[in-house]
Amino acid sequence: MTDTVPVADLVDQNCHGVLRTELGLGTFEARLGAARAPAAPGTTFFDTQTGFAVRRWCPPLLGLEAHCPPAHYLARRRELGVAETSRRLLRATGVSVHLVDTGLPGDLTGPAEMASAAGSEAREIVRLEILAEHVADTSGTVDAFLVNLGEAVHTAASSAVAFTSAVTVASVGGEALRVAPEPPGPVRLRVVAGRWLARREEERLAARRGPGGRGGGVRVEPELLDHLRWSAMACGLPLQLRLGAADPARLADFAAATEGHGCDLVLLHGYPHHRQAAALAGRHPHVYADLGTVPARTGARAAGVLAEILELAPFGKLLFSSGARELPELHLVGARQFREALGRVLGGWVTDGAWTRQDAARVATMIGSGNARRVYGLE
């Protein structure tokens, strides 16, 4: 019989708030998919590894049998209400600290509400794209915008635990990684900032013209984000890089250029390029790999994927997170699947005689909480 190693305390080093509003069957199951596209006609996202994991772990906490039909589960969810459902599920995660990225749109709970519902500590992660948009809304000129942006970054650093930004841009056929190993010079920065502010103003005027206008947001210029990343790194807080579907191996030049600047880089959501993310973390002392949504998305295969990551990265360079957004179910599944998968992998090595149980327990603590406490200064 294979041994299992318990994983006690968890620090969820990247997550999002949960919805304050009730959801119907269709809107709930749509949020189980990794993509925002609808499920194929006649199918449901409950028929995914994530959907099966939700049906396994969540119903017993609401007083139902595990693997009950989705309609029964959602009926019970509505009976209890959003607040009580969130409280039960979040408190069952065993997460002691939530680091909350507050940059997603929608009616989501913030760090204080997360802490209250989960019975945890919660700290804020500031999304650089959102910070730039807020500053742009209150700055009249390019010069004022750049001055205010610098001040906003330093102000945010006084209360936030980390910054985060995307390193991908839309391209033909999907997303492409776009991050420069150096910031733009002052002349180029002013040109880029002016162009972005002008585009935002055009979009605002188009939206005012009514149905014929384009409306919508304008993504922050990639070179402006390069400037923001280097400004954020100068503050000394960790910088989380959201990889999307991009191959993190293409961050090699950026990782080399930022080594020695006193700022840790955390690669978020590297799956299915998790091996490359782990390898990059192994090559640079300031680069860390986030396990992210791997346990929730891979479900019954989570142990196999975690074992692949553990083949390549030093154990002190791996961080647990749920990456959960909107649904408290994803917070619970992320934590439960991670505990079970890591416990099985490390326990198997103990059974085989490759590790002692004491070493396995020590590594489990490192990955589950210890590394995050060190990187984010939570001690």
Short mmCIF file of C-alpha atoms in Angstrom, two decimals:
data_model
loop_
_atom_site.label_atom_id
_atom_site.label_comp_id
_atom_site.label_asym_id
_atom_site.label_seq_id
_atom_site.Cartn_x
_atom_site.Cartn_y
_atom_site.Cartn_z
CA MET A 1 0.00 0.00 0.00
CA THR A 2 1.35 3.43 -0.97
CA ASP A 3 2.00 5.83 1.88
CA THR A 4 0.54 9.36 1.79
CA VAL A 5 2.13 12.49 3.18
CA PRO A 6 -0.21 15.04 4.79
CA VAL A 7 -0.05 18.62 3.54
CA ALA A 8 -1.25 20.84 6.36
CA ASP A 9 -1.14 24.63 6.09
CA LEU A 10 -1.56 26.28 2.69
CA VAL A 11 -0.78 29.79 1.44
CA ASP A 12 -2.77 30.45 -1.73
CA GLN A 13 -0.28 32.75 -3.42
CA ASN A 14 -2.52 33.69 -6.34
CA CYS A 15 -6.29 33.68 -6.33
CA HIS A 16 -9.26 35.94 -6.98
CA GLY A 17 -12.45 36.85 -5.18
CA VAL A 18 -15.71 34.93 -5.47
CA LEU A 19 -18.98 36.12 -6.96
CA ARG A 20 -21.48 37.77 -4.65
CA THR A 21 -24.42 36.83 -6.90
CA GLU A 22 -26.27 33.55 -7.42
CA LEU A 23 -25.77 31.59 -10.63
CA GLY A 24 -28.02 29.35 -12.68
CA LEU A 25 -26.98 25.97 -14.05
CA GLY A 26 -25.73 27.36 -17.36
CA THR A 27 -23.80 30.29 -15.93
CA PHE A 28 -22.30 28.13 -13.18
CA GLU A 29 -21.08 25.32 -15.41
CA ALA A 30 -19.63 27.79 -17.93
CA ARG A 31 -17.21 28.92 -15.23
CA LEU A 32 -15.85 25.40 -14.83
CA GLY A 33 -14.19 25.56 -18.26
CA ALA A 34 -10.65 26.83 -18.73
CA ALA A 35 -11.81 28.83 -21.77
CA ARG A 36 -14.66 31.29 -21.95
CA ALA A 37 -16.10 29.60 -25.05
CA PRO A 38 -19.34 27.64 -24.46
CA ALA A 39 -19.35 23.87 -24.23
CA ALA A 40 -20.15 21.90 -27.39
CA PRO A 41 -23.89 21.64 -28.11
CA GLY A 42 -25.53 18.99 -25.97
CA THR A 43 -22.57 18.80 -23.56
CA THR A 44 -21.59 20.43 -20.27
CA PHE A 45 -18.39 21.53 -18.57
CA PHE A 46 -19.36 19.30 -15.66
CA ASP A 47 -17.99 16.55 -17.91
CA THR A 48 -14.40 17.72 -17.40
CA GLN A 49 -11.76 16.86 -14.84
CA THR A 50 -12.70 20.06 -12.99
CA GLY A 51 -16.41 19.22 -13.08
CA PHE A 52 -15.86 15.75 -11.66
CA ALA A 53 -13.59 17.17 -8.95
CA VAL A 54 -16.30 19.68 -7.95
CA ARG A 55 -18.86 16.87 -7.71
CA ARG A 56 -16.44 14.85 -5.60
CA TRP A 57 -15.35 17.42 -3.03
CA CYS A 58 -18.10 20.03 -2.73
CA PRO A 59 -21.49 18.32 -2.19
CA PRO A 60 -20.62 16.77 1.21
CA LEU A 61 -19.85 20.25 2.57
CA LEU A 62 -23.37 21.33 1.62
CA GLY A 63 -25.00 18.24 3.14
CA LEU A 64 -25.25 16.13 -0.03
CA GLU A 65 -23.72 12.88 -1.25
CA ALA A 66 -20.49 13.13 -3.22
CA HIS A 67 -20.99 12.92 -7.00
CA CYS A 68 -24.65 13.91 -6.77
CA PRO A 69 -26.23 15.25 -10.00
CA PRO A 70 -25.25 18.85 -10.80
CA ALA A 71 -28.88 20.02 -10.69
CA HIS A 72 -29.24 18.70 -7.13
CA TYR A 73 -26.02 20.39 -6.09
CA LEU A 74 -27.01 23.77 -7.51
CA ALA A 75 -30.47 23.55 -5.95
CA ARG A 76 -28.86 23.03 -2.55
CA ARG A 77 -26.46 25.88 -3.30
CA ARG A 78 -29.38 28.23 -3.94
CA GLU A 79 -31.13 27.00 -0.79
CA LEU A 80 -28.13 27.89 1.37
CA GLY A 81 -27.42 31.15 -0.44
CA VAL A 82 -24.20 32.55 -1.86
CA ALA A 83 -22.73 33.79 1.42
CA GLU A 84 -23.22 30.55 3.35
CA THR A 85 -22.05 28.39 0.44
CA SER A 86 -18.90 30.48 0.07
CA ARG A 87 -18.24 30.39 3.81
CA ARG A 88 -18.52 26.59 3.99
CA LEU A 89 -16.38 25.93 0.96
CA LEU A 90 -13.68 28.52 1.64
CA ARG A 91 -13.25 27.48 5.27
CA ALA A 92 -12.83 23.87 4.19
CA THR A 93 -9.82 24.73 2.01
CA GLY A 94 -7.46 24.90 4.97
CA VAL A 95 -5.83 28.00 3.47
CA SER A 96 -4.40 30.30 6.14
CA VAL A 97 -3.39 33.16 3.80
CA HIS A 98 -5.03 34.27 0.55
CA LEU A 99 -3.08 36.55 -1.79
CA VAL A 100 -5.85 38.11 -3.86
CA ASP A 101 -5.44 39.57 -7.35
CA THR A 102 -8.09 42.30 -7.35
CA GLY A 103 -7.81 43.10 -11.06
CA LEU A 104 -10.62 40.96 -12.49
CA PRO A 105 -13.91 42.60 -13.54
CA GLY A 106 -17.23 41.60 -12.03
CA ASP A 107 -18.95 41.62 -8.65
CA LEU A 108 -16.18 39.80 -6.77
CA THR A 109 -15.25 39.85 -3.11
CA GLY A 110 -12.11 41.73 -2.13
CA PRO A 111 -9.37 40.67 0.29
CA ALA A 112 -11.26 41.74 3.42
CA GLU A 113 -14.38 39.78 2.45
CA MET A 114 -12.26 36.77 1.48
CA ALA A 115 -10.58 36.84 4.88
CA SER A 116 -13.90 37.04 6.68
CA ALA A 117 -15.53 34.24 4.70
CA ALA A 118 -12.50 31.93 4.78
CA GLY A 119 -11.34 32.67 8.31
CA SER A 120 -7.93 33.50 6.86
CA GLU A 121 -5.52 36.38 6.42
CA ALA A 122 -5.80 38.07 3.01
CA ARG A 123 -3.47 40.46 1.20
CA GLU A 124 -3.78 42.29 -2.11
CA ILE A 125 -1.91 41.68 -5.36
CA VAL A 126 -2.02 44.78 -7.58
CA ARG A 127 -2.54 44.25 -11.31
CA LEU A 128 -0.36 46.71 -13.23
CA GLU A 129 -2.77 46.97 -16.17
CA ILE A 130 -5.60 48.10 -13.89
CA LEU A 131 -3.32 50.52 -12.08
CA ALA A 132 -2.41 52.16 -15.41
CA GLU A 133 -6.07 52.47 -16.37
CA HIS A 134 -6.99 54.12 -13.07
CA VAL A 135 -4.15 56.62 -13.38
CA ALA A 136 -5.08 57.37 -17.00
CA ASP A 137 -8.61 58.25 -15.92
CA THR A 138 -7.32 60.99 -13.61
CA SER A 139 -4.41 62.39 -15.65
CA GLY A 140 -4.96 65.08 -18.25
CA THR A 141 -1.64 65.06 -20.13
CA VAL A 142 1.05 62.56 -21.04
CA ASP A 143 3.53 64.17 -18.66
CA ALA A 144 1.02 64.15 -15.81
CA PHE A 145 0.14 60.53 -16.56
CA LEU A 146 3.75 59.36 -16.37
CA VAL A 147 4.44 61.25 -13.15
CA ASN A 148 1.20 60.00 -11.55
CA LEU A 149 1.90 56.46 -12.72
CA GLY A 150 5.25 56.38 -10.96
CA GLU A 151 3.69 57.71 -7.77
CA ALA A 152 0.85 55.18 -8.01
CA VAL A 153 3.26 52.25 -8.26
CA HIS A 154 5.16 53.36 -5.15
CA THR A 155 1.93 54.01 -3.24
CA ALA A 156 0.58 50.57 -4.14
CA ALA A 157 3.83 48.95 -3.02
CA SER A 158 3.31 50.28 0.50
CA SER A 159 0.25 48.09 1.08
CA ALA A 160 0.29 45.34 -1.57
CA VAL A 161 2.14 42.06 -1.22
CA ALA A 162 3.01 41.75 -4.93
CA PHE A 163 2.40 43.09 -8.42
CA THR A 164 1.14 41.11 -11.40
CA SER A 165 0.97 41.62 -15.15
CA ALA A 166 0.31 39.62 -18.31
CA VAL A 167 3.21 38.76 -20.59
CA THR A 168 1.12 37.75 -23.59
CA VAL A 169 -0.63 39.74 -26.30
CA ALA A 170 -3.28 38.67 -28.76
CA SER A 171 -1.92 37.42 -32.06
CA VAL A 172 -3.08 35.51 -35.09
CA GLY A 173 -3.90 31.99 -33.94
CA GLY A 174 -3.94 32.74 -30.19
CA GLU A 175 -1.58 34.45 -27.76
CA ALA A 176 2.08 35.27 -28.17
CA LEU A 177 4.52 36.02 -25.39
CA ARG A 178 5.62 39.65 -25.44
CA VAL A 179 8.03 40.93 -22.81
CA ALA A 180 11.21 42.92 -23.42
CA PRO A 181 14.40 42.38 -21.41
CA GLU A 182 14.70 46.13 -20.85
CA PRO A 183 12.32 49.09 -20.37
CA PRO A 184 11.75 51.63 -23.15
CA GLY A 185 13.82 54.82 -23.05
CA PRO A 186 12.19 58.09 -21.92
CA VAL A 187 11.52 59.39 -25.42
CA ARG A 188 9.99 56.12 -26.60
CA LEU A 189 7.99 55.82 -23.37
CA ARG A 190 6.42 59.23 -23.89
CA VAL A 191 5.42 58.31 -27.46
CA VAL A 192 3.90 55.00 -26.37
CA ALA A 193 2.04 56.56 -23.44
CA GLY A 194 0.65 59.33 -25.63
CA ARG A 195 -0.55 56.83 -28.22
CA TRP A 196 -2.29 54.71 -25.60
CA LEU A 197 -4.00 57.69 -23.97
CA ALA A 198 -5.20 58.89 -27.39
CA ARG A 199 -6.65 55.46 -28.19
CA ARG A 200 -8.46 55.38 -24.85
CA GLU A 201 -9.96 58.79 -25.57
CA GLU A 202 -11.10 57.64 -29.02
CA GLU A 203 -12.81 54.62 -27.46
CA ARG A 204 -14.48 56.81 -24.85
CA LEU A 205 -15.87 59.16 -27.51
CA ALA A 206 -17.01 56.21 -29.64
CA ALA A 207 -18.89 54.75 -26.69
CA ARG A 208 -20.68 58.05 -26.10
CA ARG A 209 -21.97 58.04 -29.66
CA GLY A 210 -24.18 55.12 -28.78
CA PRO A 211 -24.82 51.82 -30.59
CA GLY A 212 -22.75 52.85 -33.60
CA GLY A 213 -19.65 53.44 -31.48
CA ARG A 214 -17.11 50.75 -30.75
CA GLY A 215 -16.83 51.20 -27.00
CA GLY A 216 -14.92 48.63 -24.94
CA GLY A 217 -11.51 48.87 -23.39
CA VAL A 218 -8.07 49.41 -24.87
CA ARG A 219 -5.36 47.01 -23.78
CA VAL A 220 -2.31 48.63 -22.24
CA GLU A 221 0.50 49.07 -24.78
CA PRO A 222 3.13 46.29 -24.40
CA GLU A 223 5.99 48.79 -24.10
CA LEU A 224 4.11 50.71 -21.43
CA LEU A 225 3.75 47.43 -19.54
CA ASP A 226 7.50 46.87 -19.92
CA HIS A 227 8.03 50.23 -18.22
CA LEU A 228 5.54 49.34 -15.49
CA ARG A 229 7.19 45.98 -14.77
CA TRP A 230 10.61 47.57 -14.30
CA SER A 231 9.08 50.30 -12.12
CA ALA A 232 7.36 47.67 -9.99
CA MET A 233 10.54 45.60 -9.68
CA ALA A 234 12.37 48.66 -8.36
CA CYS A 235 10.01 48.58 -5.36
CA GLY A 236 11.34 45.18 -4.35
CA LEU A 237 8.03 43.32 -4.23
CA PRO A 238 7.63 40.02 -6.11
CA LEU A 239 6.31 40.33 -9.66
CA GLN A 240 3.88 37.68 -10.84
CA LEU A 241 3.91 37.08 -14.60
CA ARG A 242 0.68 35.68 -16.06
CA LEU A 243 1.72 33.35 -18.86
CA GLY A 244 -1.64 32.48 -20.40
CA ALA A 245 -0.99 29.76 -22.98
CA ALA A 246 2.50 31.03 -23.85
CA ASP A 247 5.69 28.98 -23.51
CA PRO A 248 7.65 30.35 -20.51
CA ALA A 249 10.93 29.25 -22.10
CA ARG A 250 10.70 32.44 -24.16
CA LEU A 251 11.13 34.43 -20.95
CA ALA A 252 14.76 33.34 -20.71
CA ASP A 253 16.17 36.72 -21.78
CA PHE A 254 13.94 38.62 -19.37
CA ALA A 255 14.84 36.27 -16.52
CA ALA A 256 18.55 36.75 -17.23
CA ALA A 257 18.20 40.54 -17.47
CA THR A 258 16.34 40.83 -14.16
CA GLU A 259 18.67 38.60 -12.14
CA GLY A 260 20.35 40.55 -9.38
CA HIS A 261 17.75 43.36 -9.29
CA GLY A 262 16.36 42.28 -5.93
CA CYS A 263 12.94 41.25 -7.22
CA ASP A 264 11.56 37.71 -7.40
CA LEU A 265 9.61 36.63 -10.49
CA VAL A 266 6.75 34.16 -10.11
CA LEU A 267 5.53 32.40 -13.26
CA LEU A 268 1.77 31.96 -13.08
CA HIS A 269 -0.42 29.34 -14.75
CA GLY A 270 2.28 27.63 -16.81
CA TYR A 271 0.23 24.53 -17.65
CA PRO A 272 0.50 22.87 -20.18
CA HIS A 273 4.06 24.27 -20.35
CA HIS A 274 4.69 23.34 -16.72
CA ARG A 275 7.98 21.57 -17.47
CA GLN A 276 9.40 24.67 -19.12
CA ALA A 277 8.28 26.87 -16.21
CA ALA A 278 9.88 24.47 -13.71
CA ALA A 279 13.11 24.38 -15.72
CA LEU A 280 13.31 28.18 -15.88
CA ALA A 281 12.81 28.36 -12.11
CA GLY A 282 15.65 25.90 -11.70
CA ARG A 283 18.06 28.02 -13.75
CA HIS A 284 17.57 31.40 -12.05
CA PRO A 285 17.72 32.10 -8.30
CA HIS A 286 14.97 34.74 -8.45
CA VAL A 287 12.45 32.80 -10.58
CA TYR A 288 9.70 30.67 -9.04
CA ALA A 289 7.10 28.38 -10.63
CA ASP A 290 3.47 28.51 -9.56
CA LEU A 291 1.49 25.26 -9.55
CA GLY A 292 -1.66 27.28 -10.20
CA THR A 293 -4.74 25.66 -11.63
CA VAL A 294 -2.94 22.39 -12.45
CA PRO A 295 -4.61 20.30 -9.69
CA ALA A 296 -8.11 21.61 -10.43
CA ARG A 297 -7.82 21.40 -14.21
CA THR A 298 -6.15 17.99 -14.36
CA GLY A 299 -8.32 16.38 -11.69
CA ALA A 300 -7.59 12.68 -11.36
CA ARG A 301 -4.33 13.20 -13.30
CA ALA A 302 -3.03 15.90 -10.95
CA ALA A 303 -0.49 13.64 -9.23
CA GLY A 304 1.14 12.79 -12.55
CA VAL A 305 1.45 16.44 -13.58
CA LEU A 306 2.86 17.47 -10.20
CA ALA A 307 5.43 14.69 -10.42
CA GLU A 308 6.59 16.10 -13.76
CA ILE A 309 7.09 19.55 -12.20
CA LEU A 310 9.00 18.04 -9.27
CA GLU A 311 11.40 16.39 -11.72
CA LEU A 312 12.81 19.75 -12.83
CA ALA A 313 12.51 22.50 -10.23
CA PRO A 314 14.25 22.69 -6.85
CA PHE A 315 11.59 22.17 -4.21
CA GLY A 316 12.26 25.59 -2.73
CA LYS A 317 11.20 27.20 -6.03
CA LEU A 318 7.62 25.82 -6.23
CA LEU A 319 4.55 27.61 -4.86
CA PHE A 320 0.99 26.43 -4.32
CA SER A 321 -1.90 28.48 -5.58
CA SER A 322 -5.45 27.70 -6.61
CA GLY A 323 -5.64 30.40 -9.29
CA ALA A 324 -9.36 30.23 -8.46
CA ARG A 325 -11.76 32.87 -9.67
CA GLU A 326 -15.47 33.57 -9.19
CA LEU A 327 -16.52 30.17 -7.78
CA PRO A 328 -15.68 29.15 -4.19
CA GLU A 329 -15.84 25.59 -5.54
CA LEU A 330 -12.63 26.23 -7.49
CA HIS A 331 -10.89 27.42 -4.33
CA LEU A 332 -11.87 24.19 -2.56
CA VAL A 333 -11.05 21.89 -5.46
CA GLY A 334 -7.67 23.56 -5.97
CA ALA A 335 -6.72 23.01 -2.33
CA ARG A 336 -8.12 19.49 -1.98
CA GLN A 337 -6.70 18.22 -5.27
CA PHE A 338 -3.30 19.73 -4.48
CA ARG A 339 -3.16 18.13 -1.05
CA GLU A 340 -4.17 14.73 -2.36
CA ALA A 341 -1.91 14.82 -5.42
CA LEU A 342 1.22 16.04 -3.60
CA GLY A 343 0.57 13.62 -0.74
CA ARG A 344 0.34 10.73 -3.18
CA VAL A 345 3.49 11.68 -5.10
CA LEU A 346 5.66 12.20 -2.03
CA GLY A 347 4.10 9.22 -0.28
CA GLY A 348 4.97 6.99 -3.20
CA TRP A 349 8.61 8.01 -2.94
CA VAL A 350 8.54 7.24 0.79
CA THR A 351 7.05 3.81 0.09
CA ASP A 352 9.75 3.13 -2.49
CA GLY A 353 12.45 4.05 0.02
CA ALA A 354 13.66 6.99 -2.08
CA TRP A 355 12.74 9.51 0.64
CA THR A 356 12.26 9.46 4.39
CA ARG A 357 8.86 10.45 5.69
CA GLN A 358 10.45 13.36 7.56
CA ASP A 359 11.95 14.77 4.36
CA ALA A 360 8.68 14.31 2.50
CA ALA A 361 6.77 16.20 5.20
CA ARG A 362 9.36 19.01 5.13
CA VAL A 363 9.10 19.40 1.34
CA ALA A 364 5.30 19.30 1.50
CA THR A 365 5.37 22.21 3.95
CA MET A 366 7.82 24.14 1.74
CA ILE A 367 5.64 23.89 -1.34
CA GLY A 368 2.31 24.31 0.43
CA SER A 369 3.18 27.39 2.46
CA GLY A 370 6.80 27.86 3.46
CA ASN A 371 8.14 29.06 0.12
CA ALA A 372 5.32 31.59 -0.26
CA ARG A 373 5.85 32.91 3.26
CA ARG A 374 9.51 33.49 2.44
CA VAL A 375 8.99 35.03 -1.03
CA TYR A 376 6.20 37.40 0.04
CA GLY A 377 7.61 38.25 3.47
CA LEU A 378 4.65 36.74 5.35
CA GLU A 379 6.67 35.47 8.32
#
